[in-house]
GROMACS .gro file of N, CA and C in nm:
model
  324
    1MET      N    1  10.492  10.750  14.666
    1MET     CA    2  10.524  10.795  14.532
    1MET      C    3  10.473  10.937  14.512
    2THR      N    4  10.554  11.024  14.458
    2THR     CA    5  10.518  11.162  14.435
    2THR      C    6  10.451  11.176  14.299
    3ALA      N    7  10.340  11.249  14.296
    3ALA     CA    8  10.270  11.273  14.170
    3ALA      C    9  10.352  11.367  14.083
    4THR      N   10  10.356  11.339  13.955
    4THR     CA   11  10.427  11.424  13.861
    4THR      C   12  10.327  11.523  13.803
    5VAL      N   13  10.368  11.649  13.800
    5VAL     CA   14  10.279  11.754  13.748
    5VAL      C   15  10.349  11.830  13.637
    6THR      N   16  10.268  11.902  13.561
    6THR     CA   17  10.321  11.987  13.456
    6THR      C   18  10.248  12.121  13.458
    7ARG      N   19  10.319  12.226  13.426
    7ARG     CA   20  10.264  12.361  13.420
    7ARG      C   21  10.240  12.393  13.272
    8VAL      N   22  10.116  12.431  13.240
    8VAL     CA   23  10.076  12.450  13.101
    8VAL      C   24  10.025  12.593  13.081
    9GLN      N   25  10.069  12.656  12.973
    9GLN     CA   26  10.017  12.787  12.936
    9GLN      C   27   9.881  12.768  12.870
   10LEU      N   28   9.777  12.839  12.921
   10LEU     CA   29   9.641  12.822  12.869
   10LEU      C   30   9.598  12.932  12.774
   11CYS      N   31   9.611  13.057  12.820
   11CYS     CA   32   9.554  13.169  12.745
   11CYS      C   33   9.607  13.298  12.806
   12THR      N   34   9.555  13.410  12.757
   12THR     CA   35   9.586  13.537  12.822
   12THR      C   36   9.472  13.570  12.919
   13LEU      N   37   9.501  13.653  13.014
   13LEU     CA   38   9.399  13.694  13.111
   13LEU      C   39   9.282  13.761  13.040
   14ALA      N   40   9.310  13.835  12.934
   14ALA     CA   41   9.205  13.904  12.858
   14ALA      C   42   9.111  13.806  12.787
   15ASP      N   43   9.153  13.680  12.770
   15ASP     CA   44   9.068  13.578  12.706
   15ASP      C   45   8.960  13.524  12.798
   16LEU      N   46   8.970  13.553  12.928
   16LEU     CA   47   8.875  13.499  13.026
   16LEU      C   48   8.769  13.603  13.060
   17PRO      N   49   8.643  13.573  13.035
   17PRO     CA   50   8.536  13.666  13.072
   17PRO      C   51   8.516  13.663  13.224
   18THR      N   52   8.503  13.777  13.284
   18THR     CA   53   8.485  13.785  13.429
   18THR      C   54   8.355  13.716  13.471
   19GLY      N   55   8.369  13.619  13.564
   19GLY     CA   56   8.253  13.553  13.621
   19GLY      C   57   8.197  13.436  13.540
   20LEU      N   58   8.247  13.416  13.419
   20LEU     CA   59   8.200  13.306  13.335
   20LEU      C   60   8.312  13.208  13.309
   21GLY      N   61   8.276  13.085  13.275
   21GLY     CA   62   8.377  12.982  13.252
   21GLY      C   63   8.425  12.976  13.110
   22ARG      N   64   8.541  12.919  13.095
   22ARG     CA   65   8.596  12.890  12.963
   22ARG      C   66   8.660  12.752  12.971
   23GLY      N   67   8.630  12.669  12.874
   23GLY     CA   68   8.679  12.532  12.875
   23GLY      C   69   8.808  12.514  12.799
   24PHE      N   70   8.893  12.425  12.852
   24PHE     CA   71   9.019  12.389  12.788
   24PHE      C   72   9.036  12.239  12.803
   25GLU      N   73   9.118  12.180  12.718
   25GLU     CA   74   9.157  12.042  12.736
   25GLU      C   75   9.307  12.041  12.762
   26VAL      N   76   9.346  11.983  12.874
   26VAL     CA   77   9.486  11.979  12.915
   26VAL      C   78   9.522  11.834  12.945
   27GLY      N   79   9.614  11.779  12.871
   27GLY     CA   80   9.656  11.642  12.894
   27GLY      C   81   9.542  11.543  12.881
   28GLY      N   82   9.448  11.570  12.790
   28GLY     CA   83   9.336  11.481  12.768
   28GLY      C   84   9.222  11.496  12.867
   29ARG      N   85   9.231  11.593  12.958
   29ARG     CA   86   9.124  11.611  13.056
   29ARG      C   87   9.059  11.749  13.038
   30PRO      N   88   8.927  11.757  13.052
   30PRO     CA   89   8.860  11.888  13.043
   30PRO      C   90   8.885  11.969  13.170
   31ILE      N   91   8.916  12.095  13.151
   31ILE     CA   92   8.941  12.189  13.261
   31ILE      C   93   8.851  12.310  13.238
   32ALA      N   94   8.788  12.357  13.345
   32ALA     CA   95   8.708  12.479  13.339
   32ALA      C   96   8.785  12.590  13.413
   33VAL      N   97   8.800  12.704  13.348
   33VAL     CA   98   8.879  12.814  13.405
   33VAL      C   99   8.789  12.936  13.419
   34PHE      N  100   8.803  13.004  13.532
   34PHE     CA  101   8.719  13.119  13.565
   34PHE      C  102   8.804  13.235  13.613
   35LEU      N  103   8.762  13.356  13.580
   35LEU     CA  104   8.824  13.479  13.629
   35LEU      C  105   8.727  13.546  13.723
   36GLY      N  106   8.769  13.562  13.848
   36GLY     CA  107   8.685  13.628  13.948
   36GLY      C  108   8.686  13.779  13.934
   37ARG      N  109   8.591  13.841  13.996
   37ARG     CA  110   8.577  13.987  13.989
   37ARG      C  111   8.696  14.060  14.050
   38GLU      N  112   8.768  13.993  14.140
   38GLU     CA  113   8.885  14.054  14.203
   38GLU      C  114   9.015  14.013  14.134
   39GLY      N  115   9.004  13.949  14.018
   39GLY     CA  116   9.122  13.915  13.939
   39GLY      C  117   9.181  13.778  13.966
   40GLN      N  118   9.125  13.700  14.058
   40GLN     CA  119   9.177  13.567  14.087
   40GLN      C  120   9.130  13.469  13.980
   41VAL      N  121   9.219  13.378  13.939
   41VAL     CA  122   9.187  13.278  13.838
   41VAL      C  123   9.173  13.142  13.906
   42PHE      N  124   9.066  13.071  13.873
   42PHE     CA  125   9.038  12.938  13.927
   42PHE      C  126   9.034  12.838  13.812
   43ALA      N  127   9.089  12.720  13.836
   43ALA     CA  128   9.084  12.611  13.737
   43ALA      C  129   9.038  12.485  13.810
   44VAL      N  130   8.936  12.420  13.755
   44VAL     CA  131   8.878  12.300  13.817
   44VAL      C  132   8.848  12.197  13.708
   45ASP      N  133   8.817  12.073  13.752
   45ASP     CA  134   8.771  11.972  13.657
   45ASP      C  135   8.659  12.030  13.572
   46GLY      N  136   8.652  11.985  13.448
   46GLY     CA  137   8.553  12.039  13.356
   46GLY      C  138   8.414  11.980  13.366
   47LYS      N  139   8.398  11.870  13.443
   47LYS     CA  140   8.266  11.806  13.453
   47LYS      C  141   8.223  11.792  13.598
   48CYS      N  142   8.097  11.820  13.621
   48CYS     CA  143   8.037  11.802  13.752
   48CYS      C  144   8.022  11.652  13.779
   49PRO      N  145   8.057  11.604  13.899
   49PRO     CA  146   8.042  11.462  13.928
   49PRO      C  147   7.897  11.418  13.947
   50HIS      N  148   7.806  11.513  13.960
   50HIS     CA  149   7.665  11.480  13.981
   50HIS      C  150   7.602  11.421  13.855
   51LYS      N  151   7.600  11.496  13.747
   51LYS     CA  152   7.539  11.452  13.620
   51LYS      C  153   7.628  11.487  13.499
   52SER      N  154   7.757  11.504  13.524
   52SER     CA  155   7.855  11.537  13.419
   52SER      C  156   7.827  11.670  13.351
   53GLY      N  157   7.768  11.763  13.423
   53GLY     CA  158   7.742  11.896  13.368
   53GLY      C  159   7.872  11.964  13.329
   54PRO      N  160   7.871  12.036  13.216
   54PRO     CA  161   7.992  12.106  13.170
   54PRO      C  162   8.017  12.232  13.254
   55LEU      N  163   8.110  12.223  13.348
   55LEU     CA  164   8.132  12.335  13.441
   55LEU      C  165   8.178  12.463  13.371
   56ALA      N  166   8.245  12.451  13.257
   56ALA     CA  167   8.287  12.572  13.184
   56ALA      C  168   8.168  12.652  13.135
   57ASP      N  169   8.049  12.589  13.127
   57ASP     CA  170   7.928  12.660  13.088
   57ASP      C  171   7.860  12.725  13.207
   58GLY      N  172   7.917  12.705  13.324
   58GLY     CA  173   7.861  12.763  13.446
   58GLY      C  174   7.914  12.903  13.470
   59MET      N  175   7.899  12.947  13.595
   59MET     CA  176   7.946  13.080  13.631
   59MET      C  177   8.018  13.074  13.764
   60LEU      N  178   8.081  13.183  13.799
   60LEU     CA  179   8.153  13.196  13.924
   60LEU      C  180   8.078  13.295  14.012
   61ILE      N  181   8.046  13.252  14.134
   61ILE     CA  182   7.984  13.342  14.232
   61ILE      C  183   8.080  13.349  14.349
   62GLY      N  184   8.140  13.463  14.367
   62GLY     CA  185   8.245  13.475  14.468
   62GLY      C  186   8.361  13.387  14.428
   63GLU      N  187   8.389  13.285  14.508
   63GLU     CA  188   8.494  13.189  14.475
   63GLU      C  189   8.435  13.051  14.448
   64GLN      N  190   8.305  13.046  14.417
   64GLN     CA  191   8.237  12.918  14.392
   64GLN      C  192   8.199  12.903  14.245
   65VAL      N  193   8.236  12.788  14.189
   65VAL     CA  194   8.198  12.752  14.053
   65VAL      C  195   8.060  12.688  14.061
   66VAL      N  196   7.966  12.738  13.980
   66VAL     CA  197   7.828  12.689  13.984
   66VAL      C  198   7.800  12.606  13.859
   67CYS      N  199   7.757  12.481  13.881
   67CYS     CA  200   7.724  12.391  13.770
   67CYS      C  201   7.598  12.444  13.699
   68PRO      N  202   7.601  12.448  13.566
   68PRO     CA  203   7.485  12.500  13.492
   68PRO      C  204   7.363  12.408  13.493
   69LEU      N  205   7.380  12.280  13.528
   69LEU     CA  206   7.266  12.188  13.523
   69LEU      C  207   7.177  12.196  13.647
   70HIS      N  208   7.238  12.188  13.765
   70HIS     CA  209   7.158  12.180  13.888
   70HIS      C  210   7.205  12.277  13.996
   71ALA      N  211   7.290  12.372  13.959
   71ALA     CA  212   7.338  12.478  14.048
   71ALA      C  213   7.417  12.428  14.168
   72PHE      N  214   7.477  12.309  14.158
   72PHE     CA  215   7.570  12.266  14.263
   72PHE      C  216   7.688  12.360  14.261
   73ARG      N  217   7.743  12.390  14.378
   73ARG     CA  218   7.854  12.484  14.388
   73ARG      C  219   7.979  12.413  14.437
   74PHE      N  220   8.090  12.448  14.373
   74PHE     CA  221   8.220  12.391  14.409
   74PHE      C  222   8.316  12.504  14.441
   75ASP      N  223   8.390  12.488  14.551
   75ASP     CA  224   8.489  12.587  14.590
   75ASP      C  225   8.599  12.591  14.484
   76GLY      N  226   8.627  12.709  14.431
   76GLY     CA  227   8.727  12.724  14.326
   76GLY      C  228   8.869  12.696  14.373
   77ASN      N  229   8.893  12.704  14.503
   77ASN     CA  230   9.026  12.678  14.557
   77ASN      C  231   9.048  12.531  14.591
   78SER      N  232   8.947  12.468  14.650
   78SER     CA  233   8.963  12.330  14.699
   78SER      C  234   8.887  12.226  14.617
   79GLY      N  235   8.782  12.268  14.545
   79GLY     CA  236   8.698  12.174  14.470
   79GLY      C  237   8.586  12.114  14.553
   80ALA      N  238   8.579  12.147  14.683
   80ALA     CA  239   8.475  12.091  14.770
   80ALA      C  240   8.336  12.136  14.724
   81CYS      N  241   8.239  12.043  14.733
   81CYS     CA  242   8.102  12.071  14.692
   81CYS      C  243   8.020  12.117  14.811
   82ASP      N  244   7.919  12.201  14.785
   82ASP     CA  245   7.831  12.249  14.893
   82ASP      C  246   7.720  12.149  14.925
   83GLN      N  247   7.709  12.040  14.847
   83GLN     CA  248   7.607  11.938  14.871
   83GLN      C  249   7.675  11.814  14.930
   84GLU      N  250   7.628  11.768  15.044
   84GLU     CA  251   7.690  11.653  15.110
   84GLU      C  252   7.686  11.527  15.026
   85SER      N  253   7.585  11.512  14.941
   85SER     CA  254   7.569  11.389  14.864
   85SER      C  255   7.653  11.385  14.736
   86VAL      N  256   7.725  11.493  14.707
   86VAL     CA  257   7.804  11.501  14.584
   86VAL      C  258   7.951  11.514  14.621
   87CYS      N  259   8.035  11.431  14.558
   87CYS     CA  260   8.177  11.441  14.588
   87CYS      C  261   8.234  11.567  14.523
   88GLY      N  262   8.346  11.610  14.574
   88GLY     CA  263   8.412  11.730  14.522
   88GLY      C  264   8.478  11.702  14.387
   89ILE      N  265   8.538  11.806  14.334
   89ILE     CA  266   8.611  11.799  14.208
   89ILE      C  267   8.755  11.840  14.234
   90GLN      N  268   8.840  11.815  14.137
   90GLN     CA  269   8.980  11.855  14.148
   90GLN      C  270   8.993  12.003  14.115
   91ALA      N  271   9.063  12.076  14.200
   91ALA     CA  272   9.100  12.215  14.171
   91ALA      C  273   9.248  12.217  14.138
   92TYR      N  274   9.287  12.300  14.045
   92TYR     CA  275   9.425  12.306  13.997
   92TYR      C  276   9.488  12.441  14.028
   93ALA      N  277   9.616  12.438  14.057
   93ALA     CA  278   9.690  12.562  14.084
   93ALA      C  279   9.700  12.645  13.957
   94THR      N  280   9.679  12.775  13.971
   94THR     CA  281   9.691  12.867  13.857
   94THR      C  282   9.793  12.975  13.890
   95GLU      N  283   9.845  13.035  13.786
   95GLU     CA  284   9.938  13.147  13.801
   95GLU      C  285   9.917  13.239  13.683
   96VAL      N  286   9.920  13.368  13.709
   96VAL     CA  287   9.915  13.467  13.601
   96VAL      C  288  10.049  13.540  13.603
   97ARG      N  289  10.117  13.535  13.488
   97ARG     CA  290  10.246  13.602  13.477
   97ARG      C  291  10.247  13.684  13.349
   98ASP      N  292  10.267  13.814  13.363
   98ASP     CA  293  10.269  13.906  13.248
   98ASP      C  294  10.146  13.890  13.160
   99GLY      N  295  10.029  13.871  13.225
   99GLY     CA  296   9.903  13.862  13.152
   99GLY      C  297   9.874  13.726  13.091
  100THR      N  298   9.962  13.627  13.115
  100THR     CA  299   9.942  13.492  13.063
  100THR      C  300   9.900  13.401  13.177
  101VAL      N  301   9.799  13.317  13.151
  101VAL     CA  302   9.745  13.225  13.253
  101VAL      C  303   9.809  13.087  13.235
  102PHE      N  304   9.860  13.033  13.346
  102PHE     CA  305   9.918  12.900  13.350
  102PHE      C  306   9.838  12.816  13.450
  103VAL      N  307   9.830  12.685  13.424
  103VAL     CA  308   9.767  12.592  13.518
  103VAL      C  309   9.864  12.475  13.538
  104THR      N  310   9.866  12.423  13.661
  104THR     CA  311   9.949  12.307  13.692
  104THR      C  312   9.858  12.187  13.713
  105VAL      N  313   9.881  12.083  13.633
  105VAL     CA  314   9.796  11.963  13.638
  105VAL      C  315   9.884  11.839  13.651
  106PRO      N  316   9.826  11.731  13.707
  106PRO     CA  317   9.901  11.605  13.712
  106PRO      C  318   9.916  11.546  13.573
  107LEU      N  319  10.027  11.480  13.548
  107LEU     CA  320  10.045  11.411  13.421
  107LEU      C  321   9.964  11.283  13.424
  108SER      N  322   9.904  11.249  13.313
  108SER     CA  323   9.822  11.127  13.305
  108SER      C  324   9.909  11.004  13.305
   0.00000   0.00000   0.00000
């Protein structure tokens, strides 16, 4: 069975602070969105699987999203965690078109 996805307009690129997270709710799920120093946009699950830390309150170091509670790091492209004992998170495809940020998420 193929997963059904939807592409959602989130904000403008200017709405995202460089290196810091911004939270959104898309289809009933929290999403944390980050703008990297080189202009790349990352979108990941909004909660850390370790202690449910709000990832949008974290920061971006390189291409890694850092949880504000215990500094666990998640790859912004794949969602993989740098700690073996913590499972990864979902990373979502993003696109910037004419200064508008879009994210593609699975339908609930």
